[in-house]
Amino acid sequence: MRSNLAYVCRQLLYRITISCRKSMGVHTLLQNASNTFNTLSRSRKLLILLIFFLGFLYLVPYIFRLQRSSSVEIDPNEECLAQTLVEFQSKIDELNAFSSGDFDEIPFSQKLAYVGNGNVAAALGSDNGLYIRLYRALSQPVKFWPLVQTHLDGKIKEVTVLDIRSGVAHKIQVKSTTTGCIIIRSQVYAHRSRPALLVQDIHIQNPSRQALAVELDQIGASGWENVKVESASFTTNSGENVMYKIYSGLVPVTKSPMMIPVAIATVTMESSMVKVSHSSTSSFHIITSVHYSRPQTSEEAFKYIADSIHQAKGELEIGLNMNEKQLKLEHTRVWDKLWFSGFSISHSLASGAVNGDRINKTIYYVLSNAPAPLHNVRSTQDDKLAIEKILYYPDRCYEGHSTLGADTLWINPEDESQIARVVTTWMITLEKQGCSVIAQSGSEGILQAMILSLGPLHFHNQHLEMTSHPSDLHRDLHFRRINYGNNTHVNISVVVGEDNKATLFVALDRNDKPYYGCDAGCLDPPVPLSNEKHQFPVKLTDPATSVLYITADKQHMEELKHAIHVKEINEAPAHDHHVIALHKHGHHFGGLPTIFWVAIAFLIIIFHLFLFKLIYNEYCYGQDKFSRSRYNL
């Protein structure tokens, strides 16, 4: 026992001795550094202090960031919110979904989760109600609120997610408990193939050990003058009895004496307060059916109310007889087909540049305001064949400049009325630039016209041409599955290489006959196109002509060179470095790191201090007027 105690004491003394030696070594080192610093001249002392000061300024932001991150406590509600967003993360990263919530300091425009199908529109995260079609867009407000709002007592977090690929808006509310996360999910979509229907599904999950009380706020009509309300019930094929109300009346057209006859049938909630038992879930399926006619005088509009009521009731009962999952699947499949064609662009850091997020969301808004008669369950086979003929054989669309440079087409709308204005501007642009026929075919035709306008790509009677000027091709562009013919899809890419030169690539997804391509001037023989990428140089001609031509008529392409009449043709020069740097790095100086610019500034300061010291030593040192005064006693 004593020997063990002695051993422990010896180890303790040894460690104390080592610690003292180390502290003495550090003390000696600091003393030597202080003595060395004191022996330096004043200029060198200032230089060393300046170096330490600049280094401290460089490290201050990182120090504060570490302190802030270490001091912030993690909110358990935010953890619950993050868990619910996992299922959307891949779509958010790919710019196919957009989220906003309590954890984001973002403008209201990004909190708008808008859904529409060309007939009706509504939005989560908005105080406005229902919108119906007036002229070119869903711009006519109706004083009717179709969406049921859910409220939960206590501290909660919520997020809205707009999934543009499926045309579904999500609202998620969470509250953390000791046994898990209470989650309220609300999904809203305006049905694509059944345009009268607006569907909302609410799912409440309560993993806690106590019953949960959730308030359901169903406003319905509010401020709608002379509206008539009727109650009715419907027994579904599965035997479920569903209560619903029918609202009918006239809606005054904005800034017009005309009236619109409107009838709305919507499922009603049994109670404004629902209790969810512990460790259980509860779901609600709310369908709203909307039917209306074109604007008319008050006398004429009254005649159409009875028919609108009949149509709204019929559409609602058909929707109630369908399986909830099947109803949603029918909707999402149509949106998936609408996005068959597309466009992508390399991300730019330049101020005011239009990037993929804004392009995707704007295209979604325009498509949401357009009907899809090709997928409407009410469309006949003859109607669909007529639409397909227009889609596959576009005539003289598009004829204007690239819409990428038009700021009025890419604003961030803050509410439904601004969305309608953007959509109206787009529709006027497409109609006046030769795309009126294809735009009338519905969502598919409008999407094709929008993609062509971004090029700009122009369809003529016998060929497709890309009319971009070589100086405008300073970002990577990809046009996917442009319709050309009954069974042909064209892919066109613009790729800016390391040498800052743009190159064109063309491939066919599929084709029902041979297709050919040629570059500017068409002086070279036509190149047969296939599913493999074919490279075309970007050429600059005098006078300026299109940079690419595609056609199925080989003779027509061989004759084009005699009709274009170019005087001079050369390979387009590389883009200036500052132009590419502006898009890649947000400024003209290239992608140099911050430490580089700190070092440059530091060297400039050192140079001026050294220069000042030389001037002082050369002209001032030793002269009486610059020396200190001395007094003799």
XYZ file of C-alpha atoms in Angstrom:
633
model
C 0.000 0.000 0.000
C 2.813 2.423 0.944
C 4.772 1.523 -2.163
C 1.719 2.353 -4.320
C 1.276 5.675 -2.525
C 4.928 6.522 -3.049
C 4.626 5.695 -6.725
C 1.642 7.987 -7.104
C 3.455 10.833 -5.353
C 6.509 10.426 -7.569
C 4.309 10.566 -10.700
C 2.588 13.701 -9.412
C 5.911 15.450 -8.705
C 7.186 14.489 -12.138
C 4.154 15.981 -13.870
C 4.399 19.192 -11.832
C 8.079 19.489 -12.777
C 7.305 19.023 -16.472
C 4.535 21.622 -16.300
C 6.823 24.132 -14.618
C 9.527 23.576 -17.251
C 6.982 24.081 -20.019
C 5.656 27.279 -18.442
C 9.203 28.509 -17.952
C 9.931 27.696 -21.600
C 6.910 29.689 -22.785
C 7.825 32.528 -20.431
C 11.400 32.545 -21.764
C 10.134 32.525 -25.338
C 7.813 35.458 -24.704
C 10.600 37.351 -22.901
C 12.990 36.828 -25.842
C 10.305 37.967 -28.308
C 9.659 41.089 -26.242
C 13.390 41.917 -26.073
C 13.741 41.421 -29.828
C 10.731 43.651 -30.507
C 12.162 46.410 -28.258
C 15.454 46.410 -30.168
C 13.722 47.059 -33.496
C 13.479 50.496 -35.045
C 10.254 52.468 -34.882
C 9.366 51.803 -38.544
C 9.764 48.046 -38.142
C 7.678 48.088 -34.985
C 4.922 49.907 -36.882
C 5.175 47.405 -39.719
C 4.783 44.405 -37.380
C 1.870 46.029 -35.562
C 0.212 46.783 -38.905
C 0.555 43.142 -39.974
C -1.055 41.926 -36.750
C -3.825 44.539 -37.063
C -4.699 43.546 -40.639
C -4.669 39.885 -39.677
C -6.995 40.615 -36.782
C -9.405 42.505 -39.075
C -9.417 39.561 -41.487
C -10.228 37.066 -38.694
C -12.876 39.172 -36.890
C -15.840 38.027 -39.085
C -14.945 34.376 -38.567
C -14.619 34.858 -34.792
C -18.049 36.501 -34.562
C -19.552 33.815 -36.776
C -18.212 31.059 -34.524
C -19.447 32.844 -31.416
C -22.877 33.372 -32.964
C -23.179 29.734 -34.044
C -22.093 28.482 -30.639
C -24.455 30.809 -28.770
C -27.616 30.039 -30.833
C -29.778 27.362 -29.290
C -31.457 24.869 -31.600
C -35.241 25.220 -31.606
C -36.854 21.743 -31.449
C -39.651 23.020 -33.706
C -37.087 23.877 -36.366
C -35.705 20.337 -36.112
C -39.208 19.012 -36.768
C -39.552 21.394 -39.709
C -36.222 20.288 -41.162
C -37.290 16.643 -40.965
C -40.465 17.310 -42.934
C -38.530 19.124 -45.677
C -36.286 16.139 -46.407
C -38.793 14.677 -48.892
C -38.719 17.929 -50.916
C -34.971 18.621 -50.711
C -33.963 17.058 -54.027
C -36.662 19.021 -55.893
C -35.661 22.227 -54.099
C -32.016 21.681 -55.090
C -33.062 21.108 -58.713
C -35.220 24.308 -58.699
C -38.364 22.234 -59.220
C -39.795 23.232 -55.834
C -39.624 26.397 -53.731
C -40.003 26.599 -49.965
C -40.461 29.400 -47.470
C -41.297 29.533 -43.810
C -40.703 31.050 -40.395
C -36.971 30.312 -40.586
C -36.512 32.434 -43.730
C -36.188 36.209 -43.970
C -37.487 36.440 -47.516
C -39.913 38.704 -49.383
C -43.610 37.896 -49.505
C -43.381 37.035 -53.194
C -41.566 33.801 -52.365
C -44.131 32.777 -49.735
C -46.908 32.553 -52.324
C -47.716 28.880 -53.065
C -49.957 29.353 -56.112
C -51.967 26.695 -57.954
C -54.096 27.080 -61.070
C -55.386 25.128 -64.074
C -56.571 27.830 -66.484
C -60.066 27.794 -64.967
C -59.567 28.500 -61.237
C -56.654 29.547 -59.032
C -55.921 29.918 -55.322
C -52.805 30.241 -53.183
C -51.487 29.171 -49.804
C -49.776 31.965 -47.893
C -52.178 34.533 -49.325
C -55.053 36.540 -47.844
C -56.892 36.556 -51.173
C -59.591 34.123 -52.188
C -60.571 32.428 -55.430
C -59.620 33.668 -58.920
C -61.314 32.785 -62.204
C -60.452 33.435 -65.843
C -60.966 36.835 -67.428
C -59.561 37.311 -70.954
C -55.946 36.049 -71.015
C -55.352 35.135 -67.346
C -56.943 34.116 -64.043
C -57.314 37.755 -63.070
C -60.922 38.028 -61.872
C -61.209 37.809 -58.052
C -64.238 36.169 -56.453
C -65.052 36.990 -52.851
C -64.952 33.351 -51.899
C -62.245 31.647 -49.818
C -62.131 27.933 -50.726
C -59.131 26.844 -48.618
C -59.557 25.633 -45.052
C -57.031 27.183 -42.651
C -55.665 25.101 -39.749
C -54.692 26.638 -36.397
C -52.829 25.006 -33.511
C -52.331 26.463 -30.036
C -48.845 27.088 -28.706
C -45.544 27.833 -30.354
C -45.389 26.289 -33.824
C -43.345 26.533 -37.015
C -44.730 26.352 -40.531
C -43.459 26.201 -44.094
C -45.047 26.382 -47.541
C -43.632 24.384 -50.445
C -44.623 24.921 -54.075
C -43.870 21.834 -56.165
C -44.008 23.101 -59.749
C -43.307 19.674 -61.259
C -46.548 18.255 -59.875
C -48.566 21.479 -59.558
C -49.189 20.914 -55.840
C -48.817 23.463 -53.026
C -47.967 22.203 -49.533
C -48.339 23.836 -46.138
C -46.698 22.114 -43.177
C -47.165 23.127 -39.535
C -45.138 21.442 -36.788
C -44.993 21.485 -33.002
C -42.382 19.596 -31.012
C -43.369 17.342 -28.092
C -41.475 14.944 -25.868
C -42.817 11.972 -27.839
C -42.344 13.355 -31.347
C -43.429 16.051 -33.781
C -47.057 17.041 -34.227
C -47.432 17.604 -37.989
C -50.329 19.178 -39.903
C -50.004 18.797 -43.672
C -52.218 20.573 -46.161
C -51.980 19.866 -49.915
C -53.774 22.004 -52.500
C -54.003 21.572 -56.267
C -56.198 22.816 -59.109
C -56.954 19.639 -61.007
C -55.421 19.610 -64.482
C -57.721 17.242 -66.381
C -60.858 18.262 -64.429
C -60.556 22.099 -64.534
C -63.651 22.743 -62.395
C -62.070 21.097 -59.332
C -59.905 22.625 -56.609
C -58.771 19.960 -54.131
C -57.388 20.271 -50.594
C -56.213 17.341 -48.460
C -55.463 17.861 -44.757
C -53.579 15.261 -42.720
C -53.007 15.672 -38.961
C -50.472 13.459 -37.159
C -50.483 13.428 -33.340
C -47.730 11.246 -31.772
C -48.126 12.839 -28.320
C -49.705 11.203 -25.268
C -52.519 13.764 -25.146
C -55.457 14.546 -27.402
C -54.872 17.369 -29.850
C -57.327 20.157 -30.652
C -57.009 21.764 -34.115
C -59.164 24.656 -35.310
C -60.423 24.437 -38.892
C -61.356 27.811 -40.358
C -63.579 27.535 -43.442
C -64.608 31.036 -44.531
C -66.472 30.426 -47.786
C -68.224 33.494 -49.206
C -67.446 36.823 -47.534
C -68.468 40.202 -48.966
C -70.077 38.609 -52.040
C -73.236 40.670 -52.590
C -76.542 38.902 -53.283
C -74.966 35.453 -53.070
C -77.370 32.546 -52.553
C -76.361 29.605 -50.372
C -77.936 26.139 -50.450
C -77.050 23.047 -48.424
C -77.036 19.571 -49.933
C -75.679 16.084 -49.322
C -74.304 13.325 -51.508
C -73.780 9.627 -50.864
C -70.659 8.300 -52.572
C -70.285 4.869 -54.153
C -68.512 3.738 -50.981
C -71.549 4.670 -48.879
C -70.100 7.818 -47.292
C -72.509 10.712 -46.822
C -70.855 14.053 -47.674
C -72.349 17.435 -46.817
C -71.680 20.374 -49.135
C -72.903 23.894 -49.875
C -73.657 25.626 -53.160
C -72.906 29.338 -53.546
C -74.298 31.123 -56.609
C -74.529 34.692 -57.814
C -73.133 37.351 -60.124
C -69.554 38.605 -59.911
C -68.921 42.122 -61.274
C -66.108 42.271 -63.804
C -63.224 44.475 -62.703
C -63.504 47.981 -64.227
C -66.501 46.961 -66.343
C -70.334 46.996 -66.103
C -70.411 43.334 -67.196
C -71.262 40.445 -64.868
C -70.086 36.829 -64.624
C -72.543 34.137 -63.426
C -70.688 31.891 -60.958
C -71.669 28.773 -59.004
C -69.413 27.136 -56.407
C -70.076 23.805 -54.714
C -67.757 22.951 -51.819
C -67.545 20.247 -49.162
C -68.314 21.637 -45.704
C -66.591 20.732 -42.454
C -68.774 19.190 -39.759
C -67.126 21.238 -37.010
C -64.741 24.167 -36.695
C -62.765 22.281 -34.033
C -61.425 18.769 -34.485
C -59.896 16.587 -31.783
C -57.231 14.064 -32.704
C -56.663 11.301 -30.160
C -53.200 10.570 -28.813
C -50.906 8.506 -31.069
C -53.341 8.728 -33.975
C -53.984 10.597 -37.227
C -56.924 12.334 -38.867
C -57.530 13.287 -42.511
C -59.931 15.553 -44.406
C -60.685 15.665 -48.145
C -62.194 18.975 -49.295
C -63.234 19.397 -52.940
C -64.487 22.662 -54.424
C -66.166 22.754 -57.836
C -66.383 26.056 -59.754
C -68.402 26.756 -62.878
C -68.980 30.104 -64.603
C -69.733 31.642 -67.993
C -68.296 34.483 -70.022
C -68.947 38.128 -68.982
C -72.412 39.371 -69.924
C -74.937 42.016 -68.994
C -76.786 41.531 -65.713
C -80.009 40.471 -67.441
C -78.299 37.868 -69.589
C -76.045 36.606 -66.796
C -79.006 35.660 -64.562
C -80.141 33.150 -67.188
C -76.929 31.136 -66.819
C -76.915 30.756 -63.014
C -79.149 27.667 -62.973
C -76.960 25.900 -65.527
C -73.807 26.878 -63.591
C -75.281 25.379 -60.392
C -76.116 22.140 -62.207
C -72.616 21.891 -63.696
C -70.870 22.662 -60.386
C -72.899 20.016 -58.521
C -72.209 17.419 -61.193
C -68.449 18.005 -61.216
C -68.276 17.911 -57.403
C -70.137 14.607 -57.164
C -67.915 13.030 -59.825
C -64.837 14.118 -57.867
C -66.250 12.765 -54.593
C -66.830 9.360 -56.194
C -63.166 9.101 -57.171
C -60.457 7.665 -54.942
C -58.365 10.440 -53.361
C -55.048 8.963 -54.487
C -56.322 8.293 -57.989
C -57.658 11.843 -58.265
C -54.268 13.295 -57.342
C -52.361 10.847 -59.562
C -54.512 11.856 -62.526
C -53.541 15.481 -61.854
C -49.791 14.968 -61.360
C -49.470 12.815 -64.491
C -50.758 15.685 -66.620
C -48.232 18.124 -65.089
C -45.474 15.595 -65.712
C -46.447 15.500 -69.390
C -46.578 19.303 -69.576
C -42.933 19.525 -68.468
C -41.819 17.086 -71.188
C -40.125 19.975 -73.027
C -37.927 22.415 -71.166
C -35.109 24.929 -70.984
C -32.094 25.377 -68.708
C -29.419 28.047 -68.386
C -26.120 28.300 -66.521
C -26.321 30.225 -63.256
C -25.160 33.834 -63.413
C -23.975 35.992 -60.520
C -24.354 39.197 -62.532
C -26.687 41.804 -61.057
C -30.203 41.491 -62.462
C -29.451 38.318 -64.422
C -32.354 35.933 -65.066
C -31.563 32.502 -63.606
C -33.195 29.103 -63.547
C -35.306 29.660 -60.436
C -37.073 32.693 -61.877
C -37.467 31.073 -65.292
C -38.991 27.885 -63.859
C -41.391 29.744 -61.591
C -42.494 32.162 -64.325
C -43.140 29.327 -66.787
C -45.138 27.561 -64.065
C -47.271 30.682 -63.480
C -48.013 31.028 -67.193
C -48.902 27.336 -67.570
C -51.094 27.497 -64.444
C -53.114 30.254 -66.118
C -53.591 28.264 -69.323
C -56.061 25.404 -69.879
C -54.876 21.981 -71.024
C -57.596 20.827 -73.470
C -55.382 17.994 -74.725
C -55.766 16.359 -71.288
C -59.277 17.503 -70.407
C -61.586 14.551 -69.744
C -64.342 16.468 -71.569
C -62.338 16.893 -74.803
C -63.335 14.690 -77.719
C -60.891 12.715 -79.821
C -61.376 15.110 -82.741
C -60.530 18.057 -80.478
C -57.322 16.356 -79.369
C -56.271 15.527 -82.950
C -56.743 19.179 -83.968
C -54.584 20.320 -81.035
C -51.832 17.809 -81.831
C -51.726 19.001 -85.439
C -51.073 22.561 -84.242
C -48.435 21.431 -81.725
C -46.405 19.295 -84.109
C -46.488 21.682 -87.073
C -45.989 25.219 -85.712
C -46.257 28.006 -88.267
C -44.045 31.130 -88.069
C -43.490 31.085 -84.316
C -41.494 32.905 -82.802
C -40.594 36.154 -84.661
C -39.195 38.540 -82.014
C -36.029 39.052 -80.001
C -35.000 36.875 -77.066
C -37.327 37.269 -74.104
C -34.441 36.675 -71.686
C -33.603 40.371 -71.897
C -37.154 41.638 -71.244
C -37.330 42.643 -67.559
C -41.130 43.003 -67.534
C -41.489 39.275 -68.268
C -39.413 38.134 -65.266
C -40.636 40.135 -62.274
C -41.213 38.422 -58.918
C -44.989 38.735 -58.386
C -46.146 39.477 -54.852
C -49.780 38.403 -55.186
C -52.270 36.804 -57.545
C -53.026 40.060 -59.385
C -49.341 40.543 -60.237
C -49.152 36.945 -61.443
C -52.085 37.701 -63.750
C -50.298 40.805 -65.093
C -47.121 38.853 -65.831
C -49.135 36.126 -67.559
C -51.034 38.714 -69.611
C -47.761 40.350 -70.702
C -46.411 36.961 -71.769
C -49.539 36.082 -73.730
C -49.565 39.435 -75.543
C -45.870 38.995 -76.393
C -46.360 35.498 -77.814
C -49.505 36.418 -79.743
C -47.972 39.512 -81.351
C -44.774 37.630 -82.274
C -46.476 35.051 -84.463
C -47.402 32.403 -81.861
C -51.131 33.115 -81.516
C -52.214 29.839 -83.139
C -49.966 27.575 -81.092
C -50.812 29.507 -77.906
C -54.512 28.789 -78.428
C -53.812 25.047 -78.239
C -53.315 25.320 -74.473
C -50.473 24.717 -72.036
C -48.339 22.552 -74.327
C -48.409 25.105 -77.123
C -47.675 28.000 -74.774
C -44.686 26.144 -73.302
C -43.305 25.475 -76.795
C -43.718 29.149 -77.698
C -41.999 30.292 -74.497
C -39.037 27.970 -75.114
C -38.711 29.240 -78.688
C -38.792 32.851 -77.474
C -35.865 32.263 -75.108
C -33.558 31.294 -78.025
C -34.838 33.025 -79.938
C -35.769 30.150 -82.239
C -37.935 30.967 -85.266
C -40.129 28.463 -87.112
C -40.647 29.243 -90.775
C -42.541 27.298 -93.399
C -39.687 24.928 -94.159
C -37.081 25.286 -91.405
C -36.233 26.190 -87.817
C -33.529 28.802 -87.265
C -31.752 30.211 -84.216
C -31.497 33.969 -84.661
C -29.260 34.785 -81.684
C -26.347 37.117 -82.302
C -22.989 35.475 -81.428
C -22.261 38.191 -78.857
C -25.380 37.133 -76.900
C -24.261 33.508 -76.515
C -22.158 34.038 -73.380
C -24.031 31.597 -71.113
C -24.705 27.876 -71.449
C -28.213 27.248 -72.828
C -30.077 23.960 -73.271
C -33.352 23.634 -75.213
C -34.946 20.255 -74.549
C -37.409 18.422 -76.806
C -38.621 21.130 -79.161
C -41.517 19.748 -81.219
C -40.709 19.580 -84.929
C -42.984 17.331 -86.919
C -45.318 14.575 -85.822
C -42.683 12.437 -84.154
C -39.534 14.585 -83.862
C -37.938 16.288 -80.853
C -34.940 18.579 -81.284
C -32.376 19.275 -78.535
C -30.156 22.349 -78.956
C -27.311 23.324 -76.609
C -25.021 26.350 -76.422
C -21.828 25.605 -74.488
C -19.213 28.242 -73.642
C -15.787 26.560 -73.467
C -12.667 27.338 -71.475
C -11.495 29.539 -74.348
C -14.652 31.707 -73.891
C -15.958 30.619 -77.288
C -19.525 29.384 -77.731
C -20.271 26.152 -79.582
C -23.604 24.742 -80.769
C -24.677 21.122 -80.311
C -27.766 19.584 -81.918
C -29.323 16.149 -81.340
C -32.680 14.514 -82.020
C -34.523 12.674 -79.280
C -36.448 10.884 -81.977
C -37.342 11.530 -85.594
C -39.712 10.117 -88.167
C -37.604 11.186 -91.162
C -34.100 12.534 -91.891
C -33.248 16.005 -90.586
C -30.329 18.252 -91.487
C -28.516 21.204 -89.935
C -26.139 23.954 -91.031
C -24.416 26.888 -89.343
C -24.577 30.594 -90.230
C -24.705 31.262 -93.968
C -25.271 27.570 -94.793
C -22.187 27.603 -97.043
C -21.134 24.160 -95.817
C -23.006 21.025 -96.967
C -26.024 20.046 -94.793
C -25.119 17.796 -91.845
C -27.451 14.823 -91.147
C -28.750 14.923 -87.573
C -29.225 11.950 -85.242
C -29.549 11.114 -81.562
C -25.807 11.786 -81.210
C -24.732 15.369 -80.568
C -23.493 17.143 -83.689
C -21.222 20.140 -83.182
C -21.635 23.380 -85.119
C -19.314 26.395 -84.796
C -20.807 29.790 -84.017
C -20.062 32.053 -86.977
C -20.320 35.809 -87.436
C -21.563 36.991 -90.822
C -21.905 40.313 -92.603
C -24.752 41.114 -92.680
C -25.722 39.278 -89.482
C -27.745 36.103 -90.025
C -29.046 33.241 -87.901
C -26.371 31.037 -86.317
C -28.182 27.711 -86.928
C -30.685 26.219 -89.394
C -32.553 22.893 -89.088
C -34.895 21.328 -91.655
C -36.157 18.020 -93.014
C -35.925 19.344 -96.601
C -32.337 18.848 -97.762
C -32.874 20.661 -101.052
C -34.341 23.638 -99.201
C -31.223 23.829 -97.019
C -28.908 23.595 -100.034
C -30.756 26.515 -101.614
C -30.714 28.667 -98.454
C -27.147 29.851 -99.082
C -28.327 31.483 -102.284
C -31.055 33.349 -100.399
C -29.094 34.547 -97.371
C -26.552 36.599 -99.373
C -23.714 37.009 -96.844
C -20.733 39.120 -97.853
C -18.322 37.857 -95.214
C -18.345 34.908 -92.830
C -15.884 34.119 -90.027
C -15.808 32.114 -86.844
C -17.202 34.225 -84.007
C -14.479 35.627 -81.711
C -14.159 34.580 -78.078
C -16.137 36.571 -75.558
C -14.240 39.163 -73.540
C -12.939 37.849 -70.236
C -14.786 40.488 -68.223
C -18.123 39.407 -69.753
C -17.664 35.767 -68.726
C -16.252 36.788 -65.331
C -19.302 38.963 -64.667
C -21.621 35.958 -64.993
C -19.384 33.471 -63.200
C -18.216 35.656 -60.304
C -20.514 38.695 -60.190
C -17.778 41.196 -61.124
C -15.326 41.875 -63.963
C -12.155 40.844 -62.070
C -12.456 37.079 -62.309
C -12.744 34.438 -59.631
C -9.853 35.469 -57.405
C -10.292 34.671 -53.674
C -10.785 37.328 -50.990
C -7.366 36.669 -49.473
C -5.806 37.709 -52.804
C -7.381 41.161 -52.640
C -6.451 41.486 -48.929
C -2.862 40.660 -49.832
C -2.858 43.199 -52.678
C -4.186 45.915 -50.365
C -1.606 44.972 -47.732
C 1.247 45.166 -50.255
C 0.034 48.560 -51.465
C 0.049 49.882 -47.883
C 3.528 48.439 -47.232
C 4.839 49.984 -50.455
C 3.568 53.433 -49.509
C 5.028 53.165 -45.998
C 8.379 52.135 -47.444
C 8.214 54.988 -49.951
C 7.413 57.467 -47.201
C 10.354 56.218 -45.148
C 12.729 56.668 -48.126
C 11.503 60.204 -48.714
C 11.825 61.022 -45.054
C 15.396 59.644 -44.841
C 16.417 61.415 -48.057
C 15.027 64.889 -47.495
C 14.083 65.283 -43.881
C 16.383 63.246 -41.662
C 19.186 65.335 -40.090
C 17.741 68.735 -40.996
C 17.354 71.135 -38.098
C 13.760 72.053 -38.747
C 12.727 68.394 -38.596
C 14.871 67.514 -35.568
C 13.796 67.833 -31.951
C 14.566 71.064 -30.115
C 17.264 70.794 -27.461
C 17.759 73.119 -24.518
C 21.013 73.651 -22.714
C 20.856 74.428 -19.017
